[in-house]
Amino acid sequence: HVQLVESGGGSVQAGGSLTLSCSASGFTDSSFCVGWFRQAPGKEREGVAALWTGGGNTYYAESVAGRFTISQDNAKNTLYLQMNSLKPEDTAMYYCAANPLGCTYCGDGYCLGSANFGYWGQGTQVTVS
């Protein structure tokens, strides 16, 4: 069965960097859509980045574009979210999610809505002060 396990969260000062990892297993096809989401207390879950593992195409939310980078290491079955120039407003629980059927298009990029992803990890906390 599909399993996603995040790691790499922690506390960092504003302006710093963190890299989150998502170990993916159980996919019958090597090509699937993976997304990174975050949810701060009292706020709705927000999609921040998506990647199509079949071709490496990516899409970012405006709030993180230019600061965050989503990437993959096929040999390790691991997805990453490199976060630079972190701000206090980036503080949230970060989740990895996947859609084995692929990424859905919305407008000029991939859909970052939660409903487009059926598999979720347990989350990893990122705190920026």
mmCIF file of N, CA and C in Angstrom:
data_model
loop_
_atom_site.group_PDB
_atom_site.id
_atom_site.type_symbol
_atom_site.label_atom_id
_atom_site.label_comp_id
_atom_site.label_asym_id
_atom_site.label_seq_id
_atom_site.Cartn_x
_atom_site.Cartn_y
_atom_site.Cartn_z
ATOM 1 N N HIS A 1 0.834 -1.176 0.000
ATOM 2 C CA HIS A 1 0.000 0.000 0.000
ATOM 3 C C HIS A 1 0.880 1.241 0.000
ATOM 4 N N VAL A 2 0.322 2.353 -0.461
ATOM 5 C CA VAL A 2 1.076 3.600 -0.559
ATOM 6 C C VAL A 2 1.375 4.142 0.831
ATOM 7 N N GLN A 3 2.609 4.544 1.013
ATOM 8 C CA GLN A 3 3.007 5.119 2.295
ATOM 9 C C GLN A 3 3.921 6.313 2.037
ATOM 10 N N LEU A 4 3.664 7.398 2.766
ATOM 11 C CA LEU A 4 4.466 8.608 2.676
ATOM 12 C C LEU A 4 4.929 8.969 4.081
ATOM 13 N N VAL A 5 6.223 9.197 4.221
ATOM 14 C CA VAL A 5 6.767 9.518 5.540
ATOM 15 C C VAL A 5 7.651 10.754 5.415
ATOM 16 N N GLU A 6 7.226 11.821 6.098
ATOM 17 C CA GLU A 6 7.986 13.064 6.068
ATOM 18 C C GLU A 6 9.031 13.101 7.183
ATOM 19 N N SER A 7 10.058 13.890 6.940
ATOM 20 C CA SER A 7 11.073 14.142 7.959
ATOM 21 C C SER A 7 11.777 15.447 7.620
ATOM 22 N N GLY A 8 12.554 15.943 8.571
ATOM 23 C CA GLY A 8 13.364 17.123 8.306
ATOM 24 C C GLY A 8 12.862 18.413 8.899
ATOM 25 N N GLY A 9 11.699 18.369 9.529
ATOM 26 C CA GLY A 9 11.189 19.587 10.131
ATOM 27 C C GLY A 9 12.028 20.007 11.336
ATOM 28 N N GLY A 10 11.770 21.214 11.803
ATOM 29 C CA GLY A 10 12.507 21.707 12.959
ATOM 30 C C GLY A 10 12.283 23.187 13.151
ATOM 31 N N SER A 11 13.121 23.772 13.985
ATOM 32 C CA SER A 11 13.037 25.198 14.274
ATOM 33 C C SER A 11 14.201 25.918 13.622
ATOM 34 N N VAL A 12 13.930 27.068 13.050
ATOM 35 C CA VAL A 12 14.957 27.831 12.357
ATOM 36 C C VAL A 12 14.645 29.313 12.497
ATOM 37 N N GLN A 13 15.675 30.117 12.431
ATOM 38 C CA GLN A 13 15.471 31.560 12.496
ATOM 39 C C GLN A 13 15.057 32.088 11.130
ATOM 40 N N ALA A 14 14.366 33.198 11.154
ATOM 41 C CA ALA A 14 13.942 33.835 9.909
ATOM 42 C C ALA A 14 15.151 34.095 9.018
ATOM 43 N N GLY A 15 14.972 33.812 7.748
ATOM 44 C CA GLY A 15 16.068 33.945 6.794
ATOM 45 C C GLY A 15 16.843 32.663 6.585
ATOM 46 N N GLY A 16 16.608 31.685 7.444
ATOM 47 C CA GLY A 16 17.311 30.417 7.352
ATOM 48 C C GLY A 16 16.689 29.460 6.351
ATOM 49 N N SER A 17 17.235 28.242 6.334
ATOM 50 C CA SER A 17 16.808 27.222 5.380
ATOM 51 C C SER A 17 16.539 25.894 6.073
ATOM 52 N N LEU A 18 15.671 25.123 5.476
ATOM 53 C CA LEU A 18 15.388 23.754 5.909
ATOM 54 C C LEU A 18 15.070 22.938 4.678
ATOM 55 N N THR A 19 15.384 21.649 4.740
ATOM 56 C CA THR A 19 14.991 20.736 3.675
ATOM 57 C C THR A 19 14.147 19.621 4.261
ATOM 58 N N LEU A 20 12.929 19.499 3.769
ATOM 59 C CA LEU A 20 12.032 18.426 4.170
ATOM 60 C C LEU A 20 12.179 17.260 3.204
ATOM 61 N N SER A 21 12.032 16.059 3.735
ATOM 62 C CA SER A 21 12.082 14.852 2.909
ATOM 63 C C SER A 21 10.779 14.096 3.022
ATOM 64 N N CYS A 22 10.431 13.394 1.957
ATOM 65 C CA CYS A 22 9.232 12.560 1.936
ATOM 66 C C CYS A 22 9.619 11.232 1.294
ATOM 67 N N SER A 23 9.656 10.187 2.106
ATOM 68 C CA SER A 23 9.967 8.860 1.598
ATOM 69 C C SER A 23 8.682 8.217 1.100
ATOM 70 N N ALA A 24 8.664 7.837 -0.172
ATOM 71 C CA ALA A 24 7.467 7.300 -0.803
ATOM 72 C C ALA A 24 7.644 5.818 -1.113
ATOM 73 N N SER A 25 6.624 5.033 -0.824
ATOM 74 C CA SER A 25 6.680 3.609 -1.126
ATOM 75 C C SER A 25 5.296 3.092 -1.472
ATOM 76 N N GLY A 26 5.257 1.943 -2.143
ATOM 77 C CA GLY A 26 3.990 1.298 -2.442
ATOM 78 C C GLY A 26 3.345 1.705 -3.749
ATOM 79 N N PHE A 27 4.005 2.555 -4.532
ATOM 80 C CA PHE A 27 3.424 2.964 -5.807
ATOM 81 C C PHE A 27 3.703 1.885 -6.856
ATOM 82 N N THR A 28 2.671 1.556 -7.633
ATOM 83 C CA THR A 28 2.835 0.549 -8.672
ATOM 84 C C THR A 28 3.472 1.137 -9.928
ATOM 85 N N ASP A 29 3.418 2.429 -10.061
ATOM 86 C CA ASP A 29 3.991 3.150 -11.194
ATOM 87 C C ASP A 29 4.982 4.175 -10.651
ATOM 88 N N SER A 30 6.091 4.343 -11.345
ATOM 89 C CA SER A 30 7.098 5.297 -10.874
ATOM 90 C C SER A 30 6.697 6.734 -11.156
ATOM 91 N N SER A 31 5.675 6.925 -11.965
ATOM 92 C CA SER A 31 5.219 8.272 -12.299
ATOM 93 C C SER A 31 3.947 8.592 -11.530
ATOM 94 N N PHE A 32 4.031 9.594 -10.685
ATOM 95 C CA PHE A 32 2.873 10.028 -9.922
ATOM 96 C C PHE A 32 3.054 11.495 -9.554
ATOM 97 N N CYS A 33 2.025 12.088 -9.041
ATOM 98 C CA CYS A 33 2.082 13.488 -8.642
ATOM 99 C C CYS A 33 2.307 13.564 -7.140
ATOM 100 N N VAL A 34 3.230 14.392 -6.728
ATOM 101 C CA VAL A 34 3.472 14.598 -5.304
ATOM 102 C C VAL A 34 3.343 16.076 -5.001
ATOM 103 N N GLY A 35 2.758 16.351 -3.867
ATOM 104 C CA GLY A 35 2.583 17.738 -3.460
ATOM 105 C C GLY A 35 3.037 17.949 -2.027
ATOM 106 N N TRP A 36 3.443 19.164 -1.746
ATOM 107 C CA TRP A 36 3.741 19.561 -0.370
ATOM 108 C C TRP A 36 2.683 20.566 0.062
ATOM 109 N N PHE A 37 2.141 20.342 1.238
ATOM 110 C CA PHE A 37 1.105 21.193 1.795
ATOM 111 C C PHE A 37 1.544 21.662 3.174
ATOM 112 N N ARG A 38 0.892 22.695 3.654
ATOM 113 C CA ARG A 38 1.158 23.137 5.023
ATOM 114 C C ARG A 38 -0.125 23.627 5.654
ATOM 115 N N GLN A 39 -0.160 23.511 6.973
ATOM 116 C CA GLN A 39 -1.322 23.989 7.708
ATOM 117 C C GLN A 39 -0.869 24.596 9.021
ATOM 118 N N ALA A 40 -1.158 25.866 9.183
ATOM 119 C CA ALA A 40 -0.861 26.563 10.424
ATOM 120 C C ALA A 40 -2.083 26.506 11.331
ATOM 121 N N PRO A 41 -1.916 26.619 12.628
ATOM 122 C CA PRO A 41 -3.056 26.576 13.547
ATOM 123 C C PRO A 41 -4.107 27.617 13.186
ATOM 124 N N GLY A 42 -5.347 27.158 13.093
ATOM 125 C CA GLY A 42 -6.439 28.072 12.804
ATOM 126 C C GLY A 42 -6.576 28.461 11.343
ATOM 127 N N LYS A 43 -5.733 27.882 10.492
ATOM 128 C CA LYS A 43 -5.783 28.217 9.067
ATOM 129 C C LYS A 43 -6.079 26.977 8.237
ATOM 130 N N GLU A 44 -6.542 27.216 7.010
ATOM 131 C CA GLU A 44 -6.801 26.105 6.106
ATOM 132 C C GLU A 44 -5.494 25.531 5.558
ATOM 133 N N ARG A 45 -5.571 24.271 5.157
ATOM 134 C CA ARG A 45 -4.412 23.640 4.551
ATOM 135 C C ARG A 45 -4.118 24.304 3.205
ATOM 136 N N GLU A 46 -2.861 24.591 2.962
ATOM 137 C CA GLU A 46 -2.439 25.305 1.768
ATOM 138 C C GLU A 46 -1.449 24.465 0.977
ATOM 139 N N GLY A 47 -1.717 24.287 -0.306
ATOM 140 C CA GLY A 47 -0.749 23.608 -1.158
ATOM 141 C C GLY A 47 0.351 24.573 -1.548
ATOM 142 N N VAL A 48 1.615 24.154 -1.420
ATOM 143 C CA VAL A 48 2.710 25.065 -1.727
ATOM 144 C C VAL A 48 3.507 24.649 -2.958
ATOM 145 N N ALA A 49 3.540 23.354 -3.275
ATOM 146 C CA ALA A 49 4.322 22.914 -4.430
ATOM 147 C C ALA A 49 3.853 21.546 -4.890
ATOM 148 N N ALA A 50 4.019 21.294 -6.173
ATOM 149 C CA ALA A 50 3.684 19.985 -6.728
ATOM 150 C C ALA A 50 4.725 19.593 -7.772
ATOM 151 N N LEU A 51 4.896 18.300 -7.939
ATOM 152 C CA LEU A 51 5.875 17.777 -8.898
ATOM 153 C C LEU A 51 5.343 16.512 -9.551
ATOM 154 N N TRP A 52 5.528 16.405 -10.854
ATOM 155 C CA TRP A 52 5.181 15.199 -11.591
ATOM 156 C C TRP A 52 6.449 14.369 -11.730
ATOM 157 N N THR A 53 6.494 13.233 -11.037
ATOM 158 C CA THR A 53 7.723 12.449 -11.001
ATOM 159 C C THR A 53 8.092 11.859 -12.357
ATOM 160 N N GLY A 54 7.100 11.757 -13.259
ATOM 161 C CA GLY A 54 7.385 11.204 -14.568
ATOM 162 C C GLY A 54 8.252 12.093 -15.434
ATOM 163 N N GLY A 55 8.176 13.399 -15.208
ATOM 164 C CA GLY A 55 8.950 14.305 -16.052
ATOM 165 C C GLY A 55 9.681 15.392 -15.288
ATOM 166 N N GLY A 56 9.387 15.500 -13.992
ATOM 167 C CA GLY A 56 10.053 16.513 -13.189
ATOM 168 C C GLY A 56 9.427 17.880 -13.239
ATOM 169 N N ASN A 57 8.295 18.013 -13.938
ATOM 170 C CA ASN A 57 7.616 19.312 -13.994
ATOM 171 C C ASN A 57 7.141 19.713 -12.604
ATOM 172 N N THR A 58 7.260 20.995 -12.319
ATOM 173 C CA THR A 58 6.914 21.496 -10.993
ATOM 174 C C THR A 58 5.976 22.696 -11.078
ATOM 175 N N TYR A 59 5.360 22.985 -9.970
ATOM 176 C CA TYR A 59 4.491 24.167 -9.864
ATOM 177 C C TYR A 59 4.500 24.627 -8.422
ATOM 178 N N TYR A 60 4.476 25.953 -8.231
ATOM 179 C CA TYR A 60 4.569 26.514 -6.888
ATOM 180 C C TYR A 60 3.455 27.516 -6.621
ATOM 181 N N ALA A 61 3.054 27.568 -5.372
ATOM 182 C CA ALA A 61 2.147 28.628 -4.951
ATOM 183 C C ALA A 61 2.917 29.946 -4.958
ATOM 184 N N GLU A 62 2.201 31.015 -5.182
ATOM 185 C CA GLU A 62 2.828 32.330 -5.249
ATOM 186 C C GLU A 62 3.534 32.681 -3.943
ATOM 187 N N SER A 63 3.005 32.194 -2.844
ATOM 188 C CA SER A 63 3.556 32.533 -1.533
ATOM 189 C C SER A 63 4.958 31.980 -1.299
ATOM 190 N N VAL A 64 5.359 30.963 -2.093
ATOM 191 C CA VAL A 64 6.667 30.343 -1.871
ATOM 192 C C VAL A 64 7.542 30.348 -3.124
ATOM 193 N N ALA A 65 6.995 30.753 -4.247
ATOM 194 C CA ALA A 65 7.754 30.746 -5.506
ATOM 195 C C ALA A 65 9.024 31.577 -5.358
ATOM 196 N N GLY A 66 10.129 30.995 -5.786
ATOM 197 C CA GLY A 66 11.414 31.675 -5.693
ATOM 198 C C GLY A 66 12.152 31.384 -4.402
ATOM 199 N N ARG A 67 11.458 30.833 -3.420
ATOM 200 C CA ARG A 67 12.087 30.502 -2.124
ATOM 201 C C ARG A 67 12.136 28.992 -1.875
ATOM 202 N N PHE A 68 11.115 28.276 -2.323
ATOM 203 C CA PHE A 68 11.025 26.836 -2.105
ATOM 204 C C PHE A 68 11.301 26.105 -3.413
ATOM 205 N N THR A 69 11.897 24.919 -3.299
ATOM 206 C CA THR A 69 12.153 24.078 -4.460
ATOM 207 C C THR A 69 11.747 22.650 -4.142
ATOM 208 N N ILE A 70 10.873 22.091 -4.984
ATOM 209 C CA ILE A 70 10.477 20.696 -4.843
ATOM 210 C C ILE A 70 11.313 19.874 -5.815
ATOM 211 N N SER A 71 11.792 18.730 -5.357
ATOM 212 C CA SER A 71 12.646 17.904 -6.212
ATOM 213 C C SER A 71 12.479 16.438 -5.839
ATOM 214 N N GLN A 72 13.126 15.565 -6.625
ATOM 215 C CA GLN A 72 12.993 14.136 -6.411
ATOM 216 C C GLN A 72 14.334 13.452 -6.556
ATOM 217 N N ASP A 73 14.472 12.337 -5.869
ATOM 218 C CA ASP A 73 15.620 11.444 -6.036
ATOM 219 C C ASP A 73 15.038 10.064 -6.302
ATOM 220 N N ASN A 74 14.962 9.695 -7.573
ATOM 221 C CA ASN A 74 14.304 8.447 -7.938
ATOM 222 C C ASN A 74 14.997 7.232 -7.332
ATOM 223 N N ALA A 75 16.309 7.283 -7.219
ATOM 224 C CA ALA A 75 17.046 6.147 -6.678
ATOM 225 C C ALA A 75 16.679 5.881 -5.227
ATOM 226 N N LYS A 76 16.305 6.928 -4.513
ATOM 227 C CA LYS A 76 15.965 6.793 -3.095
ATOM 228 C C LYS A 76 14.467 6.811 -2.855
ATOM 229 N N ASN A 77 13.671 6.948 -3.938
ATOM 230 C CA ASN A 77 12.210 7.065 -3.792
ATOM 231 C C ASN A 77 11.852 8.151 -2.785
ATOM 232 N N THR A 78 12.549 9.252 -2.884
ATOM 233 C CA THR A 78 12.372 10.337 -1.924
ATOM 234 C C THR A 78 12.111 11.645 -2.644
ATOM 235 N N LEU A 79 11.193 12.414 -2.090
ATOM 236 C CA LEU A 79 10.892 13.740 -2.588
ATOM 237 C C LEU A 79 11.380 14.749 -1.542
ATOM 238 N N TYR A 80 11.731 15.935 -2.020
ATOM 239 C CA TYR A 80 12.276 16.946 -1.133
ATOM 240 C C TYR A 80 11.556 18.275 -1.301
ATOM 241 N N LEU A 81 11.603 19.075 -0.237
ATOM 242 C CA LEU A 81 11.168 20.467 -0.320
ATOM 243 C C LEU A 81 12.273 21.297 0.323
ATOM 244 N N GLN A 82 13.068 21.940 -0.514
ATOM 245 C CA GLN A 82 14.110 22.832 -0.038
ATOM 246 C C GLN A 82 13.483 24.190 0.218
ATOM 247 N N MET A 83 13.610 24.681 1.449
ATOM 248 C CA MET A 83 12.978 25.935 1.823
ATOM 249 C C MET A 83 14.055 26.934 2.217
ATOM 250 N N ASN A 84 14.137 28.020 1.477
ATOM 251 C CA ASN A 84 15.121 29.070 1.744
ATOM 252 C C ASN A 84 14.402 30.366 2.134
ATOM 253 N N SER A 85 15.168 31.275 2.691
ATOM 254 C CA SER A 85 14.639 32.595 3.078
ATOM 255 C C SER A 85 13.345 32.450 3.866
ATOM 256 N N LEU A 86 13.372 31.583 4.836
ATOM 257 C CA LEU A 86 12.150 31.292 5.600
ATOM 258 C C LEU A 86 11.684 32.498 6.390
ATOM 259 N N LYS A 87 10.363 32.597 6.495
ATOM 260 C CA LYS A 87 9.712 33.692 7.199
ATOM 261 C C LYS A 87 8.871 33.129 8.337
ATOM 262 N N PRO A 88 8.584 33.921 9.343
ATOM 263 C CA PRO A 88 7.721 33.430 10.431
ATOM 264 C C PRO A 88 6.376 32.910 9.925
ATOM 265 N N GLU A 89 5.870 33.503 8.857
ATOM 266 C CA GLU A 89 4.587 33.053 8.319
ATOM 267 C C GLU A 89 4.675 31.704 7.607
ATOM 268 N N ASP A 90 5.873 31.152 7.458
ATOM 269 C CA ASP A 90 6.034 29.805 6.919
ATOM 270 C C ASP A 90 5.849 28.743 8.002
ATOM 271 N N THR A 91 5.712 29.177 9.250
ATOM 272 C CA THR A 91 5.509 28.243 10.356
ATOM 273 C C THR A 91 4.222 27.469 10.160
ATOM 274 N N ALA A 92 4.323 26.139 10.181
ATOM 275 C CA ALA A 92 3.158 25.286 9.946
ATOM 276 C C ALA A 92 3.569 23.824 10.060
ATOM 277 N N MET A 93 2.576 22.959 10.070
ATOM 278 C CA MET A 93 2.813 21.526 9.881
ATOM 279 C C MET A 93 2.858 21.301 8.375
ATOM 280 N N TYR A 94 3.903 20.643 7.908
ATOM 281 C CA TYR A 94 4.070 20.395 6.484
ATOM 282 C C TYR A 94 3.778 18.929 6.182
ATOM 283 N N TYR A 95 3.003 18.719 5.117
ATOM 284 C CA TYR A 95 2.583 17.388 4.724
ATOM 285 C C TYR A 95 3.000 17.089 3.295
ATOM 286 N N CYS A 96 3.369 15.849 3.080
ATOM 287 C CA CYS A 96 3.610 15.329 1.739
ATOM 288 C C CYS A 96 2.351 14.575 1.323
ATOM 289 N N ALA A 97 1.949 14.734 0.064
ATOM 290 C CA ALA A 97 0.765 14.055 -0.435
ATOM 291 C C ALA A 97 1.022 13.559 -1.848
ATOM 292 N N ALA A 98 0.261 12.566 -2.265
ATOM 293 C CA ALA A 98 0.486 11.993 -3.590
ATOM 294 C C ALA A 98 -0.811 11.606 -4.273
ATOM 295 N N ASN A 99 -0.763 11.645 -5.594
ATOM 296 C CA ASN A 99 -1.854 11.177 -6.442
ATOM 297 C C ASN A 99 -1.249 10.233 -7.475
ATOM 298 N N PRO A 100 -1.491 8.923 -7.345
ATOM 299 C CA PRO A 100 -0.909 7.959 -8.283
ATOM 300 C C PRO A 100 -1.372 8.152 -9.718
ATOM 301 N N LEU A 101 -2.477 8.857 -9.920
ATOM 302 C CA LEU A 101 -3.012 9.042 -11.262
ATOM 303 C C LEU A 101 -2.383 10.222 -11.984
ATOM 304 N N GLY A 102 -1.604 11.018 -11.289
ATOM 305 C CA GLY A 102 -0.932 12.134 -11.931
ATOM 306 C C GLY A 102 -1.392 13.486 -11.432
ATOM 307 N N CYS A 103 -0.739 14.514 -11.946
ATOM 308 C CA CYS A 103 -1.079 15.871 -11.551
ATOM 309 C C CYS A 103 -2.222 16.398 -12.416
ATOM 310 N N THR A 104 -3.119 17.114 -11.783
ATOM 311 C CA THR A 104 -4.239 17.743 -12.477
ATOM 312 C C THR A 104 -3.878 19.189 -12.792
ATOM 313 N N TYR A 105 -4.248 19.635 -13.967
ATOM 314 C CA TYR A 105 -3.951 21.009 -14.345
ATOM 315 C C TYR A 105 -5.065 21.967 -13.909
ATOM 316 N N CYS A 106 -4.650 23.100 -13.401
ATOM 317 C CA CYS A 106 -5.547 24.185 -13.041
ATOM 318 C C CYS A 106 -4.933 25.462 -13.602
ATOM 319 N N GLY A 107 -5.579 26.035 -14.573
ATOM 320 C CA GLY A 107 -5.049 27.280 -15.126
ATOM 321 C C GLY A 107 -3.678 27.062 -15.753
ATOM 322 N N ASP A 108 -2.670 27.769 -15.242
ATOM 323 C CA ASP A 108 -1.334 27.699 -15.834
ATOM 324 C C ASP A 108 -0.406 26.732 -15.126
ATOM 325 N N GLY A 109 -0.941 25.928 -14.222
ATOM 326 C CA GLY A 109 -0.075 25.000 -13.503
ATOM 327 C C GLY A 109 -0.856 23.866 -12.892
ATOM 328 N N TYR A 110 -0.178 23.099 -12.039
ATOM 329 C CA TYR A 110 -0.833 21.981 -11.383
ATOM 330 C C TYR A 110 -1.775 22.478 -10.280
ATOM 331 N N CYS A 111 -2.828 21.718 -10.080
ATOM 332 C CA CYS A 111 -3.754 22.029 -8.992
ATOM 333 C C CYS A 111 -3.070 21.751 -7.666
ATOM 334 N N LEU A 112 -3.221 22.684 -6.736
ATOM 335 C CA LEU A 112 -2.639 22.523 -5.404
ATOM 336 C C LEU A 112 -3.719 22.351 -4.342
ATOM 337 N N GLY A 113 -4.910 21.959 -4.770
ATOM 338 C CA GLY A 113 -5.966 21.713 -3.809
ATOM 339 C C GLY A 113 -5.824 20.340 -3.163
ATOM 340 N N SER A 114 -6.181 20.253 -1.896
ATOM 341 C CA SER A 114 -6.069 19.000 -1.154
ATOM 342 C C SER A 114 -6.867 17.877 -1.801
ATOM 343 N N ALA A 115 -7.979 18.223 -2.417
ATOM 344 C CA ALA A 115 -8.869 17.213 -2.993
ATOM 345 C C ALA A 115 -8.221 16.455 -4.142
ATOM 346 N N ASN A 116 -7.135 16.995 -4.698
ATOM 347 C CA ASN A 116 -6.465 16.337 -5.811
ATOM 348 C C ASN A 116 -5.463 15.276 -5.360
ATOM 349 N N PHE A 117 -5.311 15.099 -4.070
ATOM 350 C CA PHE A 117 -4.331 14.152 -3.537
ATOM 351 C C PHE A 117 -5.017 13.210 -2.553
ATOM 352 N N GLY A 118 -4.831 11.906 -2.772
ATOM 353 C CA GLY A 118 -5.541 10.935 -1.959
ATOM 354 C C GLY A 118 -4.709 10.263 -0.886
ATOM 355 N N TYR A 119 -3.399 10.450 -0.951
ATOM 356 C CA TYR A 119 -2.516 9.809 0.014
ATOM 357 C C TYR A 119 -1.706 10.885 0.733
ATOM 358 N N TRP A 120 -1.598 10.741 2.043
ATOM 359 C CA TRP A 120 -0.985 11.766 2.865
ATOM 360 C C TRP A 120 -0.012 11.159 3.873
ATOM 361 N N GLY A 121 1.038 11.916 4.162
ATOM 362 C CA GLY A 121 1.930 11.549 5.244
ATOM 363 C C GLY A 121 1.413 12.089 6.561
ATOM 364 N N GLN A 122 2.186 11.867 7.614
ATOM 365 C CA GLN A 122 1.741 12.254 8.953
ATOM 366 C C GLN A 122 2.110 13.691 9.289
ATOM 367 N N GLY A 123 2.985 14.295 8.524
ATOM 368 C CA GLY A 123 3.353 15.691 8.732
ATOM 369 C C GLY A 123 4.637 15.864 9.526
ATOM 370 N N THR A 124 5.273 17.010 9.307
ATOM 371 C CA THR A 124 6.473 17.378 10.062
ATOM 372 C C THR A 124 6.397 18.875 10.345
ATOM 373 N N GLN A 125 6.704 19.253 11.569
ATOM 374 C CA GLN A 125 6.519 20.636 12.006
ATOM 375 C C GLN A 125 7.705 21.509 11.620
ATOM 376 N N VAL A 126 7.393 22.672 11.088
ATOM 377 C CA VAL A 126 8.404 23.689 10.787
ATOM 378 C C VAL A 126 8.046 24.948 11.562
ATOM 379 N N THR A 127 8.996 25.435 12.341
ATOM 380 C CA THR A 127 8.783 26.643 13.124
ATOM 381 C C THR A 127 9.861 27.658 12.781
ATOM 382 N N VAL A 128 9.427 28.845 12.374
ATOM 383 C CA VAL A 128 10.358 29.917 12.003
ATOM 384 C C VAL A 128 10.149 31.087 12.960
ATOM 385 N N SER A 129 11.217 31.491 13.623
ATOM 386 C CA SER A 129 11.077 32.580 14.595
ATOM 387 C C SER A 129 12.027 33.731 14.282
#
